[in-house]
Each structure stands twice: as C-alpha cells, then as structure tokens.
Coordinates of C-alpha atoms in Angstrom, one line a residue:
X1 CA -21.7 -90.2 -81.4
X2 CA -24.3 -89.3 -78.8
X3 CA -22.2 -91.0 -76.2
X4 CA -19.2 -89.2 -77.3
X5 CA -21.0 -86.0 -77.3
X6 CA -22.1 -86.5 -73.7
X7 CA -18.6 -87.4 -72.6
X8 CA -17.1 -84.4 -74.3
X9 CA -19.2 -81.8 -72.4
X10 CA -18.8 -83.6 -69.1
X11 CA -15.0 -83.5 -69.3
X12 CA -14.8 -79.7 -69.6
X13 CA -16.8 -79.1 -66.4
X14 CA -14.3 -81.0 -64.4
X15 CA -11.3 -78.8 -65.3
X16 CA -13.5 -75.7 -64.8
X17 CA -14.2 -76.6 -61.1
X18 CA -10.5 -76.8 -60.2
X19 CA -9.9 -73.5 -62.0
X20 CA -12.6 -71.8 -59.9
X21 CA -11.3 -73.4 -56.6
X22 CA -8.0 -71.6 -56.5
X23 CA -9.5 -68.1 -56.4
X24 CA -11.8 -69.2 -53.5
X25 CA -8.9 -69.4 -50.9
X26 CA -8.0 -65.7 -51.6
X27 CA -10.9 -64.3 -49.5
X28 CA -9.6 -66.0 -46.4
X29 CA -6.2 -64.5 -47.0
X30 CA -7.9 -61.1 -47.1
X31 CA -9.6 -61.6 -43.8
X32 CA -6.5 -61.2 -41.6
X33 CA -6.0 -57.6 -42.5
X34 CA -9.3 -56.6 -40.9
X35 CA -8.2 -58.5 -37.8
X36 CA -5.0 -56.6 -37.7
X37 CA -6.7 -53.2 -37.9
X38 CA -8.5 -53.6 -34.6
X39 CA -5.3 -54.7 -33.0
X40 CA -3.6 -51.5 -34.0
X41 CA -6.4 -49.2 -32.8
X42 CA -6.0 -49.9 -29.1
X43 CA -2.5 -48.5 -29.1
X44 CA -3.9 -45.4 -30.8
X45 CA -6.4 -45.0 -27.9
X46 CA -3.8 -45.7 -25.3
X47 CA -1.6 -42.6 -25.9
X48 CA -4.5 -40.1 -25.1
X49 CA -4.7 -41.9 -21.7
X50 CA -1.1 -41.2 -21.0
X51 CA -1.5 -37.4 -20.9
X52 CA -4.2 -37.7 -18.2
X53 CA -1.8 -38.4 -15.4
X54 CA 0.3 -35.3 -16.2
X55 CA -2.9 -33.2 -16.0
X56 CA -3.4 -34.4 -12.5
X57 CA 0.3 -34.1 -11.6
X58 CA 0.5 -30.3 -12.5
X59 CA -2.4 -29.7 -10.1
X60 CA -0.2 -30.9 -7.3
X61 CA 2.7 -28.6 -8.0
X62 CA 0.2 -25.8 -8.5
X63 CA -1.2 -26.5 -5.0
X64 CA 2.3 -26.6 -3.6
X65 CA 3.1 -23.4 -5.6
X66 CA 0.2 -21.5 -4.2
X67 CA 1.5 -22.1 -0.7
X68 CA 4.3 -19.6 -0.9
X69 CA 1.9 -17.0 -2.4
X70 CA -0.1 -16.6 0.8
X71 CA 3.1 -16.2 2.7
X72 CA 4.3 -13.5 0.4
X73 CA 1.0 -11.5 0.3
X74 CA 0.8 -11.1 4.1
X75 CA 4.4 -9.9 4.0
X76 CA 3.5 -7.3 1.4
X77 CA 0.5 -6.2 3.3
X78 CA 2.6 -6.1 6.5
X79 CA 5.2 -3.9 4.8
X80 CA 2.8 -1.4 3.4
X81 CA -0.4 -1.2 5.3
X82 CA -0.2 0.4 8.8
X83 CA -3.7 1.2 10.1
X84 CA -4.8 4.0 12.3
X85 CA -5.5 1.4 15.0
X86 CA -2.0 0.1 14.7
X87 CA -0.5 3.5 15.3
X88 CA -2.9 4.5 18.0
X89 CA -2.2 1.3 19.9
X90 CA 1.5 2.2 19.8
X91 CA 0.9 5.6 21.4
X92 CA -1.7 4.6 23.9
X93 CA 0.3 5.7 26.9
X94 CA 2.2 9.0 27.3
X95 CA 5.6 9.5 28.8
X96 CA 6.0 13.3 28.7
X97 CA 9.2 14.7 27.2
X98 CA 8.0 18.3 27.5
X99 CA 8.5 20.2 30.7
X100 CA 5.0 21.5 30.6
X101 CA 1.8 21.4 28.5
X102 CA 0.6 23.3 25.5
X103 CA -2.6 25.1 24.7
X104 CA -4.7 24.1 21.7
X105 CA -5.8 27.7 21.1
X106 CA -4.9 31.1 22.3
X107 CA -6.4 31.7 25.7
X108 CA -7.3 28.1 26.3
X109 CA -6.1 26.0 29.2
X110 CA -2.7 24.2 28.7
X111 CA -3.6 20.5 28.6
X112 CA -1.5 18.9 25.8
X113 CA 1.9 17.3 26.7
X114 CA 4.5 16.2 24.1
X115 CA 5.1 12.5 24.7
X116 CA 8.0 10.3 23.9
X117 CA 8.5 6.7 23.0
X118 CA 11.1 4.7 21.2
X119 CA 11.7 6.3 17.8
X120 CA 9.1 9.1 17.9
X121 CA 7.5 11.9 19.8
X122 CA 3.8 12.5 19.6
X123 CA 0.9 14.6 20.9
X124 CA -2.9 14.4 20.7
X125 CA -4.6 17.7 20.0
X126 CA -6.9 19.6 17.7
X127 CA -6.1 20.8 14.2
X128 CA -6.1 24.4 13.3
X129 CA -5.4 25.4 9.7
X130 CA -2.1 27.0 8.9
X131 CA -2.4 28.7 5.5
X132 CA 1.0 30.3 5.6
X133 CA 3.5 30.1 2.7
X134 CA 3.2 30.8 -0.9
X135 CA -0.2 32.4 -1.6
X136 CA -2.7 30.6 -3.7
X137 CA -6.5 30.8 -4.4
X138 CA -7.4 29.2 -1.0
X139 CA -4.5 30.5 1.2
X140 CA -3.9 34.2 1.0
X141 CA -4.3 37.4 2.9
X142 CA -7.9 37.6 1.8
X143 CA -8.9 34.1 3.0
X144 CA -6.9 34.1 6.2
X145 CA -6.7 37.1 8.4
X146 CA -3.5 35.7 10.0
X147 CA -1.8 34.8 6.7
X148 CA 2.0 35.0 6.4
X149 CA 3.7 34.6 3.1
X150 CA 6.6 32.7 4.7
X151 CA 7.2 29.4 6.4
X152 CA 10.0 28.4 8.8
X153 CA 11.4 26.0 6.3
X154 CA 11.8 26.6 2.6
X155 CA 11.6 24.2 -0.3
X156 CA 14.5 23.3 -2.5
X157 CA 14.2 26.3 -4.7
X158 CA 14.3 28.7 -1.8
X159 CA 10.6 29.6 -1.9
X160 CA 8.3 29.1 1.1
X161 CA 6.2 26.0 1.2
X162 CA 2.7 26.0 -0.2
X163 CA 0.1 25.1 2.3
X164 CA -2.3 24.2 -0.5
X165 CA 0.1 21.8 -2.1
X166 CA 2.4 20.4 0.6
X167 CA 1.0 18.4 3.5
X168 CA 2.9 19.7 6.5
X169 CA 2.6 20.0 10.3
X170 CA 3.5 22.9 12.5
X171 CA 5.6 22.4 15.7
X172 CA 5.8 24.9 18.5
X173 CA 8.8 27.2 18.4
X174 CA 11.6 26.1 20.8
X175 CA 11.0 27.2 24.4
X176 CA 11.6 26.1 27.9
X177 CA 8.6 23.9 27.6
X178 CA 10.0 21.8 24.8
X179 CA 12.7 22.2 22.1
X180 CA 11.8 19.9 19.2
X181 CA 15.4 19.9 18.0
X182 CA 16.6 18.0 21.0
X183 CA 14.5 15.0 19.8
X184 CA 15.7 15.0 16.2
X185 CA 12.8 16.9 14.9
X186 CA 13.5 19.5 12.2
X187 CA 12.2 20.8 8.8
X188 CA 11.4 17.8 6.6
X189 CA 10.9 15.4 9.5
X190 CA 8.3 12.8 8.7
X191 CA 5.0 12.9 10.5
X192 CA 2.2 10.3 10.6
X193 CA -1.1 12.2 11.2
X194 CA -4.0 10.1 12.4
X195 CA -7.6 11.2 12.4
X196 CA -10.4 8.7 13.0
X197 CA -9.6 5.7 10.8
X198 CA -7.3 7.6 8.4
X199 CA -3.5 7.9 8.4
X200 CA -1.8 10.5 6.2
X201 CA 1.9 11.3 6.0
X202 CA 3.3 14.9 6.1
X203 CA 6.5 16.7 7.0
X204 CA 7.4 19.3 9.6
X205 CA 7.1 22.5 7.6
X206 CA 6.6 25.4 9.9
X207 CA 6.8 26.6 13.5
X208 CA 4.1 28.3 15.4
X209 CA 3.6 30.1 18.8
X210 CA 5.8 28.7 21.6
X211 CA 2.8 27.9 23.8
X212 CA 0.3 26.4 21.2
X213 CA 0.2 23.0 19.5
X214 CA -2.1 21.3 17.0
X215 CA -1.7 23.0 13.6
X216 CA -1.3 21.7 10.0
X217 CA -1.4 22.9 6.4
X218 CA -4.5 23.2 4.2
X219 CA -3.3 20.1 2.2
X220 CA -2.9 18.0 5.4
X221 CA -6.4 18.8 6.6
X222 CA -8.0 18.2 3.2
X223 CA -6.3 14.8 2.9
X224 CA -7.8 13.7 6.3
X225 CA -11.3 14.9 5.4
X226 CA -11.1 17.8 7.8
X227 CA -12.5 21.2 6.7
X228 CA -9.4 23.1 5.4
X229 CA -11.0 26.6 5.6
X230 CA -8.5 28.8 7.5
X231 CA -11.2 30.9 9.0
X232 CA -13.6 28.3 10.4
X233 CA -12.2 24.9 9.4
X234 CA -10.2 22.4 11.4
X235 CA -11.4 20.1 14.1
X236 CA -11.4 20.7 17.9
X237 CA -10.0 17.3 18.9
X238 CA -9.2 13.8 17.9
X239 CA -5.9 14.3 15.9
X240 CA -2.7 12.4 16.8
X241 CA 0.6 13.7 15.5
X242 CA 3.5 11.2 15.5
X243 CA 6.9 12.6 14.4
X244 CA 9.6 10.1 13.7
X245 CA 12.9 11.1 15.3
X246 CA 15.9 11.8 13.1
X247 CA 13.9 11.3 9.9
X248 CA 14.0 13.7 7.0
X249 CA 12.6 14.1 3.5
X250 CA 14.7 15.9 0.9
X251 CA 13.6 17.9 -0.9
X252 CA 11.0 18.9 1.7
X253 CA 8.3 19.5 -0.9
X254 CA 8.5 15.9 -2.3
X255 CA 5.3 14.5 -0.9
X256 CA 5.7 11.1 -2.7
X257 CA 9.0 10.7 -0.8
X258 CA 7.3 11.6 2.4
X259 CA 4.6 9.0 1.9
X260 CA 7.1 6.3 1.0
X261 CA 9.4 7.0 4.0
X262 CA 6.4 7.5 6.3
X263 CA 5.0 4.0 5.5
X264 CA 8.4 2.5 6.1
X265 CA 9.0 4.3 9.4
X266 CA 5.4 3.6 10.5
X267 CA 5.8 -0.1 9.9
X268 CA 9.1 -0.2 11.8
X269 CA 7.5 1.9 14.6
X270 CA 4.6 -0.5 15.0
X271 CA 6.8 -3.6 14.8
X272 CA 9.2 -2.3 17.5
X273 CA 6.3 -2.1 20.0
X274 CA 7.7 -5.0 21.9

C-alpha cells in the first residue's frame, strides 16, 4: 500500500509539468510586439525631418524676392524726391531770355536776369513779401502799408487769392524787358521755389512792378522758413524761382495739386538735364 501510495502521488506531478509548459511559450510570443514598436517609431521621427528642407527653401525665394524691392524703392524715391541740390545743379548756368535785368527792390541797381533752359525759366533773387489778396489777420491794410485787396489772378470762385493760404509767386508785369507770357508763364503756372536746402511748390498768382523781381506770398515765405512779415520780413538773397513752361494748376488755389504737379515736373526737369 505504501508503494502504491508513493506511485500515486508521483504520477500526478508528471501531468502537471506538461500542463505548465504550454503557457511558458506565450511570453516569447508577446516579445515581438515590443520589437515592432521601435520599428514604427523611426518613421514617426522621419516626417518632422521632411519639413526642414522647405524651411530652407523659402529662404531662397525670399532672398530672390527681396531683389526686386530695392529696384522698386529707388524708383519710388526717384519719382518723388527732388532735392534743392538737384534743382540748383540744373540751373547752375544762365542763358538770359530777358532783354535786360531787374531790380530786387525799388531804387536798387538792376542785376537780376531772367534765364531760360529747356522746359523752364528761372531767376535768382531775394524774397519780398506780397500780402495782396483777400485780407486776413496777417495780411491786411493794417499790417502792410502797400496792401492791395486784389491779385492779378483770381481763384475759381472769382475771389482774389489769399496770400496767407495760397503759396504763390509774383512775376514782373509784361514789359520790353521780358514778357512772361511769351514763355508759357501765366496764372496758375507751377513754380519750384528753392531756398537753402528746401524746395517748395507754388503757383504764379500775381504780377508786380515791371522793373522789380523777387516776390512771393506770405504762405510761400512761411513754408520756406523765411520771415513772412510784410513790413520787415523776407530775405535779401538766396532764393531761386523756377517756373515750368506751359504748366498750369486748375483751380489755381488747389495747393495739393500744385505740389503733385510740381514734383512731377521737377523730376522731369532734372532728368532732362542731359
């Protein structure tokens, strides 16, 4: 019996070992999935690397795209900005178109010729303040002993120009010395006025004595930094007046139009120097 009892327990263990063995192989089968996961991760990392080249590529078009910009900017500056030096270089020499010379002030010696060049006439003189036109707080019979309530050229509503509001230049009345009309100069003609390093645009707005030259409105003087006081203002020299032939601003009082047209004509005038 004891022998049988010993054999009986030993027989059950044998079947239990084989029963345990089959589960053991399962862990190796589970091992492959972890191996597959690392294999999938590299492709996930690779896509981020793909956008890197496009980041570099745009920089090349950007560089090529910036090339036209510099070419455009100088063109814009060239079209708009005409300096005092540009204009003065263009009128460095004088070919007189007047038959004589003008005085800067009453009783002074006649020293100023009207000069001509392609597209313009010009003169270099002083600036006296012409306060004529519609009276205002700074231009009236009380502030200017020579005040006149009229101007040779009227604005679109028929009223005289305002010296305080409209930058205008005075040309000598027609005479044997010079008749401005023969050079395409009239009311509303565009004028580039140069003083030191400043350029301002005005219109021909009045006529003055037939033997005197170098006069402009209160607004013109003020824009150039010249004292606009009609009694003691102005400047004794250093002002260049360049009138563009056959030009005209309508209505004459439209200063924005005078500036726009002045810039265009000044650029053409400088570019035509050759």
